[in-house]
Coordinates of C-alpha atoms and ligand atoms in Angstrom, one line a residue:
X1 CA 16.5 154.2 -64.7
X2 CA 17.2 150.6 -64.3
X3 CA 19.3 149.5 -61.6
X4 CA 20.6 145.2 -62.3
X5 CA 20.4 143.4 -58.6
X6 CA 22.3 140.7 -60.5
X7 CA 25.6 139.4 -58.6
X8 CA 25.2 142.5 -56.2
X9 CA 25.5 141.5 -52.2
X10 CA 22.3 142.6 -50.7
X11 CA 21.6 143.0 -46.6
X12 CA 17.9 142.5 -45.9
X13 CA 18.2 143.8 -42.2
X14 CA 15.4 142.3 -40.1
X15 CA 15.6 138.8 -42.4
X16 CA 13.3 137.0 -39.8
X17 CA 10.4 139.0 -39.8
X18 CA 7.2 139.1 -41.8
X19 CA 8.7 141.5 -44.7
X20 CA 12.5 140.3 -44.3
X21 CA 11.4 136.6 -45.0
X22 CA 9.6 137.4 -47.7
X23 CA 12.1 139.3 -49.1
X24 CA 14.3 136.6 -49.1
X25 CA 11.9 134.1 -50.9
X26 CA 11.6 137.2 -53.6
X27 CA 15.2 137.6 -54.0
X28 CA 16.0 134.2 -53.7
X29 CA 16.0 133.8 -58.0
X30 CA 17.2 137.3 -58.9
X31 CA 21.1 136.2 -59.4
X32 CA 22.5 138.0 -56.1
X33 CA 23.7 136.9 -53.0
X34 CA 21.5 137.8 -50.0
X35 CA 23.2 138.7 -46.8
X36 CA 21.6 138.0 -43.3
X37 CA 22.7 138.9 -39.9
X38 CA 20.3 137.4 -36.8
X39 CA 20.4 140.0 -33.5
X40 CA 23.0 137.5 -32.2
X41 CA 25.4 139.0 -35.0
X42 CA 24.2 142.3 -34.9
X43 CA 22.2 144.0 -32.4
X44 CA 20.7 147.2 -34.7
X45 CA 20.3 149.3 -31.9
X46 CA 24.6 149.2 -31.5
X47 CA 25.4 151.5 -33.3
X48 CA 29.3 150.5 -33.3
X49 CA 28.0 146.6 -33.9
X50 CA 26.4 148.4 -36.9
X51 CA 29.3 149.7 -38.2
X52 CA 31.6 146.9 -37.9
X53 CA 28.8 144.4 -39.3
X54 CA 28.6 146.7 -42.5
X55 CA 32.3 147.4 -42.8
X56 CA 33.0 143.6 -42.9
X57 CA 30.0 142.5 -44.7
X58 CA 30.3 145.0 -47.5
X59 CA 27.0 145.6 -48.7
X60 CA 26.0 146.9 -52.0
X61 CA 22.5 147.4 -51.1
X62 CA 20.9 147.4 -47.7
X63 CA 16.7 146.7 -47.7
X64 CA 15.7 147.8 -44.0
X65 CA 12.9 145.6 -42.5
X66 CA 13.7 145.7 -39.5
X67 CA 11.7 147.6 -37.4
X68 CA 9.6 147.2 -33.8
X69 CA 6.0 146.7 -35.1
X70 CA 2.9 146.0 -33.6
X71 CA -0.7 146.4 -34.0
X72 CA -2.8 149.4 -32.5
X73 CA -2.8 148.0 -28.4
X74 CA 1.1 147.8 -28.5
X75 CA 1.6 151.3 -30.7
X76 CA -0.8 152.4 -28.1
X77 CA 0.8 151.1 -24.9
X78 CA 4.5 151.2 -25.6
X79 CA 5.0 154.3 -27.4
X80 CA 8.7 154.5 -25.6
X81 CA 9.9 151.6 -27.3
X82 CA 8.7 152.4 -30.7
X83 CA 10.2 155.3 -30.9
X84 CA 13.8 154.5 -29.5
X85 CA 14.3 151.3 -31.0
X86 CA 12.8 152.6 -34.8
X87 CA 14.9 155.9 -34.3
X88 CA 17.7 154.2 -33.1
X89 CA 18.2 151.2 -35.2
X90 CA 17.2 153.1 -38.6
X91 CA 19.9 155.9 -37.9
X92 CA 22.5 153.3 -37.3
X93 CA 21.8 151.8 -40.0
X94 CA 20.8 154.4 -42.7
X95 CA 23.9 156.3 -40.9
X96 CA 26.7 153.5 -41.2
X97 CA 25.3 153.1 -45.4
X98 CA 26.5 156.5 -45.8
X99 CA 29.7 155.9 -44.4
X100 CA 30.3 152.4 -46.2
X101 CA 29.4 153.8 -49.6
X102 CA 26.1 151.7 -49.4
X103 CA 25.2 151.8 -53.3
X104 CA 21.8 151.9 -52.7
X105 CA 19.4 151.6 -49.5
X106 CA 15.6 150.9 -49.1
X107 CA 13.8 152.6 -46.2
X108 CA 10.4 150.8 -44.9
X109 CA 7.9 153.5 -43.9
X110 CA 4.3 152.7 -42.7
X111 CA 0.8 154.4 -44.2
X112 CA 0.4 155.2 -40.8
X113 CA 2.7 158.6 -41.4
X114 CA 0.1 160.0 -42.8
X115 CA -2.2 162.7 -40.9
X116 CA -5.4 160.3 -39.0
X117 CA -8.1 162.6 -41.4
X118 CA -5.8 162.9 -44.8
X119 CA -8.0 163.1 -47.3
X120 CA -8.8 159.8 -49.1
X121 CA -6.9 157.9 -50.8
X122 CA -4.1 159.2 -49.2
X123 CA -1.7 160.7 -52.0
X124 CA 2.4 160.6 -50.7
X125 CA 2.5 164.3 -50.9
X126 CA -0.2 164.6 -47.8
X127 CA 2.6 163.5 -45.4
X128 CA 3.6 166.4 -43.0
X129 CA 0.1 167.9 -43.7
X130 CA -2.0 167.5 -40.5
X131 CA -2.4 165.5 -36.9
X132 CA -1.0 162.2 -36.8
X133 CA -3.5 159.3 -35.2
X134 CA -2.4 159.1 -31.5
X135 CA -2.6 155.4 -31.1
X136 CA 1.0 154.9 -33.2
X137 CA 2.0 158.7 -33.7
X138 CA 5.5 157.6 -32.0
X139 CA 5.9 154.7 -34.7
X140 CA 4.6 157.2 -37.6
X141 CA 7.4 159.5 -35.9
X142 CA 10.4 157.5 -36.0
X143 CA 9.3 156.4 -39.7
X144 CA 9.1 160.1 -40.5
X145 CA 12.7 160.4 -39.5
X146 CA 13.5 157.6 -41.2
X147 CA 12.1 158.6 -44.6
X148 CA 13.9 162.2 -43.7
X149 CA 17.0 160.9 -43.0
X150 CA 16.9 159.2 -46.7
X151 CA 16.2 162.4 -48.0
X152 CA 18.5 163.9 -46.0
X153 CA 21.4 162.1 -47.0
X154 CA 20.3 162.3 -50.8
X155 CA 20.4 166.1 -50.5
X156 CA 23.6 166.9 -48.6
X157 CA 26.0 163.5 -49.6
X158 CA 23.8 162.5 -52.8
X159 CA 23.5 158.7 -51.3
X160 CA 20.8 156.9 -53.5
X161 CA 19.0 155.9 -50.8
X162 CA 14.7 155.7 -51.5
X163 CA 12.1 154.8 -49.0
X164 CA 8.0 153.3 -49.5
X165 CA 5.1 153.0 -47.3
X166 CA 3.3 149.7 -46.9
X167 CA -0.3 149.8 -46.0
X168 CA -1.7 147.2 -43.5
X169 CA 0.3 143.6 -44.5
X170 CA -0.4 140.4 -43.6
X171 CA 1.1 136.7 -44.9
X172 CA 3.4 133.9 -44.0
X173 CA 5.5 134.8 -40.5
X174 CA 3.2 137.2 -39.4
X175 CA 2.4 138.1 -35.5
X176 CA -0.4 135.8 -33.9
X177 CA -0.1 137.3 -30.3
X178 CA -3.5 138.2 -29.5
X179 CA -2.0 141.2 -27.5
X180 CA 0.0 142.5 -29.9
X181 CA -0.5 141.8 -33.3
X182 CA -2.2 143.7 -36.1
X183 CA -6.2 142.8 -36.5
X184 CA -5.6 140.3 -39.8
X185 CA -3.2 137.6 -38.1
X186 CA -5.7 138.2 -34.6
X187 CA -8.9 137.7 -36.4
X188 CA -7.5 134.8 -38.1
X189 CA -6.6 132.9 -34.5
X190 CA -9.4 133.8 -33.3
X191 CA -11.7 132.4 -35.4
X192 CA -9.4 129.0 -36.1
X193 CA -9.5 128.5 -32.3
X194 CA -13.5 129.5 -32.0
X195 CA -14.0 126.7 -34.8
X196 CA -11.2 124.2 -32.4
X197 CA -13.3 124.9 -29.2
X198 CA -16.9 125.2 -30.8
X199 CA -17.5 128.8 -29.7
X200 CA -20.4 130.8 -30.6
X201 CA -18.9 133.6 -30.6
X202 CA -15.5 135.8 -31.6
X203 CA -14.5 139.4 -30.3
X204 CA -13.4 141.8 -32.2
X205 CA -12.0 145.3 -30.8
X206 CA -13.4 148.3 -31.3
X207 CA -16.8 148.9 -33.4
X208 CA -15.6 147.1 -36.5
X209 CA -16.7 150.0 -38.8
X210 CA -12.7 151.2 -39.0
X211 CA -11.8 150.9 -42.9
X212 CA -8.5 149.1 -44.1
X213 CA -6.5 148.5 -47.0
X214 CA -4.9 144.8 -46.9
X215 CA -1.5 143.6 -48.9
X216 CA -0.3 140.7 -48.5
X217 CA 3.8 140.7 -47.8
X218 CA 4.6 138.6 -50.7
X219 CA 3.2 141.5 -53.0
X220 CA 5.0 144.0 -51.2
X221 CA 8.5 142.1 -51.4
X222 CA 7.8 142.1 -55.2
X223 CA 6.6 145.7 -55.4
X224 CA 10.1 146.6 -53.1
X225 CA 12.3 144.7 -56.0
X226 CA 10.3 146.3 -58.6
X227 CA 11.3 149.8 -56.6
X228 CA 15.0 149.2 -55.8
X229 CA 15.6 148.0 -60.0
X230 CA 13.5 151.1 -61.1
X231 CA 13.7 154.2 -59.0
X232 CA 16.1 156.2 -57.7
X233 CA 14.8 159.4 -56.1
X234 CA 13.0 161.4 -52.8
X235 CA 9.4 160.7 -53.5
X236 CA 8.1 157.8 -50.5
X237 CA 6.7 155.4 -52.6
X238 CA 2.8 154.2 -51.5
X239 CA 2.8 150.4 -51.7
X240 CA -0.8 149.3 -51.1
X241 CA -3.6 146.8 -53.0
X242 CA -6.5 149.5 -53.5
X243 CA -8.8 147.1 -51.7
X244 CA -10.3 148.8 -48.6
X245 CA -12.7 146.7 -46.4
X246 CA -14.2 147.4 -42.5
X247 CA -12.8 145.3 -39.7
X248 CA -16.3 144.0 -40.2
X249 CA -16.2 142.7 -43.4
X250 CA -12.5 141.3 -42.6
X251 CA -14.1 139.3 -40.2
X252 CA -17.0 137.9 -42.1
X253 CA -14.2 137.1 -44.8
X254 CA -11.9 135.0 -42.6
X255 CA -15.0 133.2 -41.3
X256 CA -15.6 132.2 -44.5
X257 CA -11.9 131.1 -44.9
X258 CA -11.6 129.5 -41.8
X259 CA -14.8 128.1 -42.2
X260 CA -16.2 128.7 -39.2
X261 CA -19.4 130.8 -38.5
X262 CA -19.7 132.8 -35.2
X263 CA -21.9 135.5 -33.5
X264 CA -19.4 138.5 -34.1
X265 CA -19.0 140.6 -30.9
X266 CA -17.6 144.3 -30.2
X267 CA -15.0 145.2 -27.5
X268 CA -15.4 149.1 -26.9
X269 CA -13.3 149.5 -24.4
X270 CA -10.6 149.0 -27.7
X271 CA -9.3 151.8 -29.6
X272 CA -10.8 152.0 -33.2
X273 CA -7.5 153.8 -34.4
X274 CA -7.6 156.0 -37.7
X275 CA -11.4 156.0 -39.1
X276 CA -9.7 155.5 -42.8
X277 CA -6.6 155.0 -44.2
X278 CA -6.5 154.0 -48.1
X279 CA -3.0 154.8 -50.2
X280 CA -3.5 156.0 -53.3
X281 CA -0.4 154.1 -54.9
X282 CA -0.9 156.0 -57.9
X283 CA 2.6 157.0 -59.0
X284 CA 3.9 153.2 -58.1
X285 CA 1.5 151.9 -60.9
X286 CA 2.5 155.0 -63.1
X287 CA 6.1 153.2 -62.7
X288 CA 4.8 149.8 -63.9
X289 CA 4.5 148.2 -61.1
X290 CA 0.4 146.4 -60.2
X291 CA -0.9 144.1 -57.4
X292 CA -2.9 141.4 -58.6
X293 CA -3.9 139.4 -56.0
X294 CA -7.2 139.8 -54.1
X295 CA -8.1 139.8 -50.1
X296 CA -9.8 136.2 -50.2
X297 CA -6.6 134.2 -51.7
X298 CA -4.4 135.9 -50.0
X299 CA -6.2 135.1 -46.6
X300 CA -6.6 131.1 -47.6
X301 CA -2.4 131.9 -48.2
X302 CA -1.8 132.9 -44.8
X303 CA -4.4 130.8 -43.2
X304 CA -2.6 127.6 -45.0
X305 CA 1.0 129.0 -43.5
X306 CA -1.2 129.5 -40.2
X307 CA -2.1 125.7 -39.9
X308 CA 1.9 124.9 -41.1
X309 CA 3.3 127.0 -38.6
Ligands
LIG401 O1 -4.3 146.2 -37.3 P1 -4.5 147.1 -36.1 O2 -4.0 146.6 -34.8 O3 -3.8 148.5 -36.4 O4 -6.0 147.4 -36.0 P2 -4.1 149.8 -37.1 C1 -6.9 147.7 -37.0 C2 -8.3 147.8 -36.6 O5 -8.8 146.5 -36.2 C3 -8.5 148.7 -35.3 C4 -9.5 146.6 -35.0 O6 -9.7 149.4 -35.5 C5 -8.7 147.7 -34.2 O7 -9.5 148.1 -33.1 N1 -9.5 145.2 -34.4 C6 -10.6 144.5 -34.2 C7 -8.4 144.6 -33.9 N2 -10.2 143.3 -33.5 C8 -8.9 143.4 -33.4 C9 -8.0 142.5 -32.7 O8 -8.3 141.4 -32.2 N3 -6.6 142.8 -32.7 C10 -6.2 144.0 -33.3 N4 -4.9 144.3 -33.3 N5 -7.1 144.9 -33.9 C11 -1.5 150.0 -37.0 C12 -0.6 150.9 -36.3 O9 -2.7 150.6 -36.9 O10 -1.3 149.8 -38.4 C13 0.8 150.6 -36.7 O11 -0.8 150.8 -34.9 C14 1.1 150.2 -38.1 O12 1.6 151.7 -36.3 C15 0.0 149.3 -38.7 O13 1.1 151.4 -38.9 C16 0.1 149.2 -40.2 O14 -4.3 149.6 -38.6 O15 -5.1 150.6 -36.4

């Protein structure tokens, strides 16, 4: 199938984050007209606020980015809010696109669905098939629901609503809170503000023998377009770049980046999270769509937005 974005009005909910900007710079020369909606307009988690925002706004398609994310400490630490404010704000939202006659609606998942010892790569019919890792199982449970809920409403009202799974992102707009970002953005500060003070050293959380699988959100936005224009069904589309590294080796990598060598040190009183967690994004490259672009350029990317920012 092949579904035209051209002239159609499309809400990217969560337009200020890491995905939703991105989003907007992909959609930016596809001939529609991108809709935005700050929390000052509409607070997600209202559910009526919702529903008026959508029955004025008139959406054809809605892209949902918005979501409470964090890296492992604040999954680990706050597991009430990431499950209220995902469940919450994705059922207003996938709920009031049913009733609006949303054409079409994108759900945003998260690899870390998937059970903590799936076998590897991790295919998008393991989901449902084990233990989830505790760190973020309240995150990988309201993304669950979420990808449910799409199915849901497929089955019973036949809404075309699909939903895919980023691995681990990183890129422009990311989080650079050293208490609750993901381990990318972290190791990046961390190692631009070793080379500002002339540290020795940089510590990383954890044993740094944790394997990852980095994409950087520009790829993503692009492999999401490529998605909404060409698929229209229940399977949750794996979005990753097939390039799995240790925390280690991350590190050594943005050194070289940032250009700055330090003594790398090892926090074990951190949580190493899931051992593994590689998509196999098989059936999106079976669809046509590829990523190109490896770890090391997208890094001196985001490390160039970094110094911008
Ligand atoms: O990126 P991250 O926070 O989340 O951590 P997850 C990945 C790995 O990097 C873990 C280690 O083994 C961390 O212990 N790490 C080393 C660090 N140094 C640091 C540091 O300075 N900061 C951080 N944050 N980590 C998240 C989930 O899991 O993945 C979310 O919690 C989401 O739910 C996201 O799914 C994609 O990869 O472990």
């Amino acid at each position: 199938m092949t579904y035209s974005l051209a002239d159609k009005r499309i809400w990217i909910a969560g337009h200020r984050g890491m995905v939703g900007s991105a989003l907007v710079r992909r959609l930016s020369n596809v001939g529609c007209e991108v809709l935005t909606a700050g929390r000052e307009v509409v607070d997600l988690l209202d559910q009526r606020a919702v529903d008026d925002w959508l029955s004025q706004a008139k959406p054809d398609v809605i892209i949902l980015a918005a979501a409470k994310v964090g890296g492992i400490q604040a999954n680990n630490t706050r597991p009430a809010e990431f499950l209220y404010d995902n469940m919450t704000l994705q059922s207003n939202v996938i709920h009031g696109a049913y009733k609006n006659e949303v054409e079409k609606l994108l759900f945003l998942g998260s690899s870390c669905i998937y059970p903590k010892l799936a076998p590897q790569p991790i295919k998008e019919e393991y989901l449902l098939t084990g233990e989830l890792e505790p760190t973020n199982e309240w995150y990988a449970i309201a993304k669950i629901s979420g990808i449910k809920m799409c199915q849901a409403y497929r089955k019973q009202y036949g809404c075309d609503f699909i939903s895919a799974q980023p691995t681990n992102l990183y890129g422009p707009g990311d989080n650079y809170n050293l208490e609750t970002s993901h381990v990318l953005p972290a190791l990046l500060r961390k190692f631009h503000e070793a080379k500002l003070s002339g540290s020795k050293s940089v510590t990383l959380w954890g044993s740094g023998s944790p394997l990852r699988e980095f994409l950087h959100v520009d790829d993503l936005a692009d492999a999401l377009v490529f998605l909404l224009c060409n698929y229209s069904g229940g399977i949750p589309f794996n979005v990753g770049s097939g390039t799995e590294v240790s925390i280690r080796f991350l590190a050594e990598t943005i050194a070289k980046v940032v250009e700055y060598d330090a003594k790398l040190e090892f926090d074990s009183t951190k949580p190493d999270g899931t051992p593994r967690k590689l998509l196999d994004s098989g059936l999106l490259h079976q669809l046509g769509w590829n990523n190109t672009r490896s770890l090391e350029d997208g890094l001196i990317n985001t490390y160039k937005s970094y110094l911008a920012q």
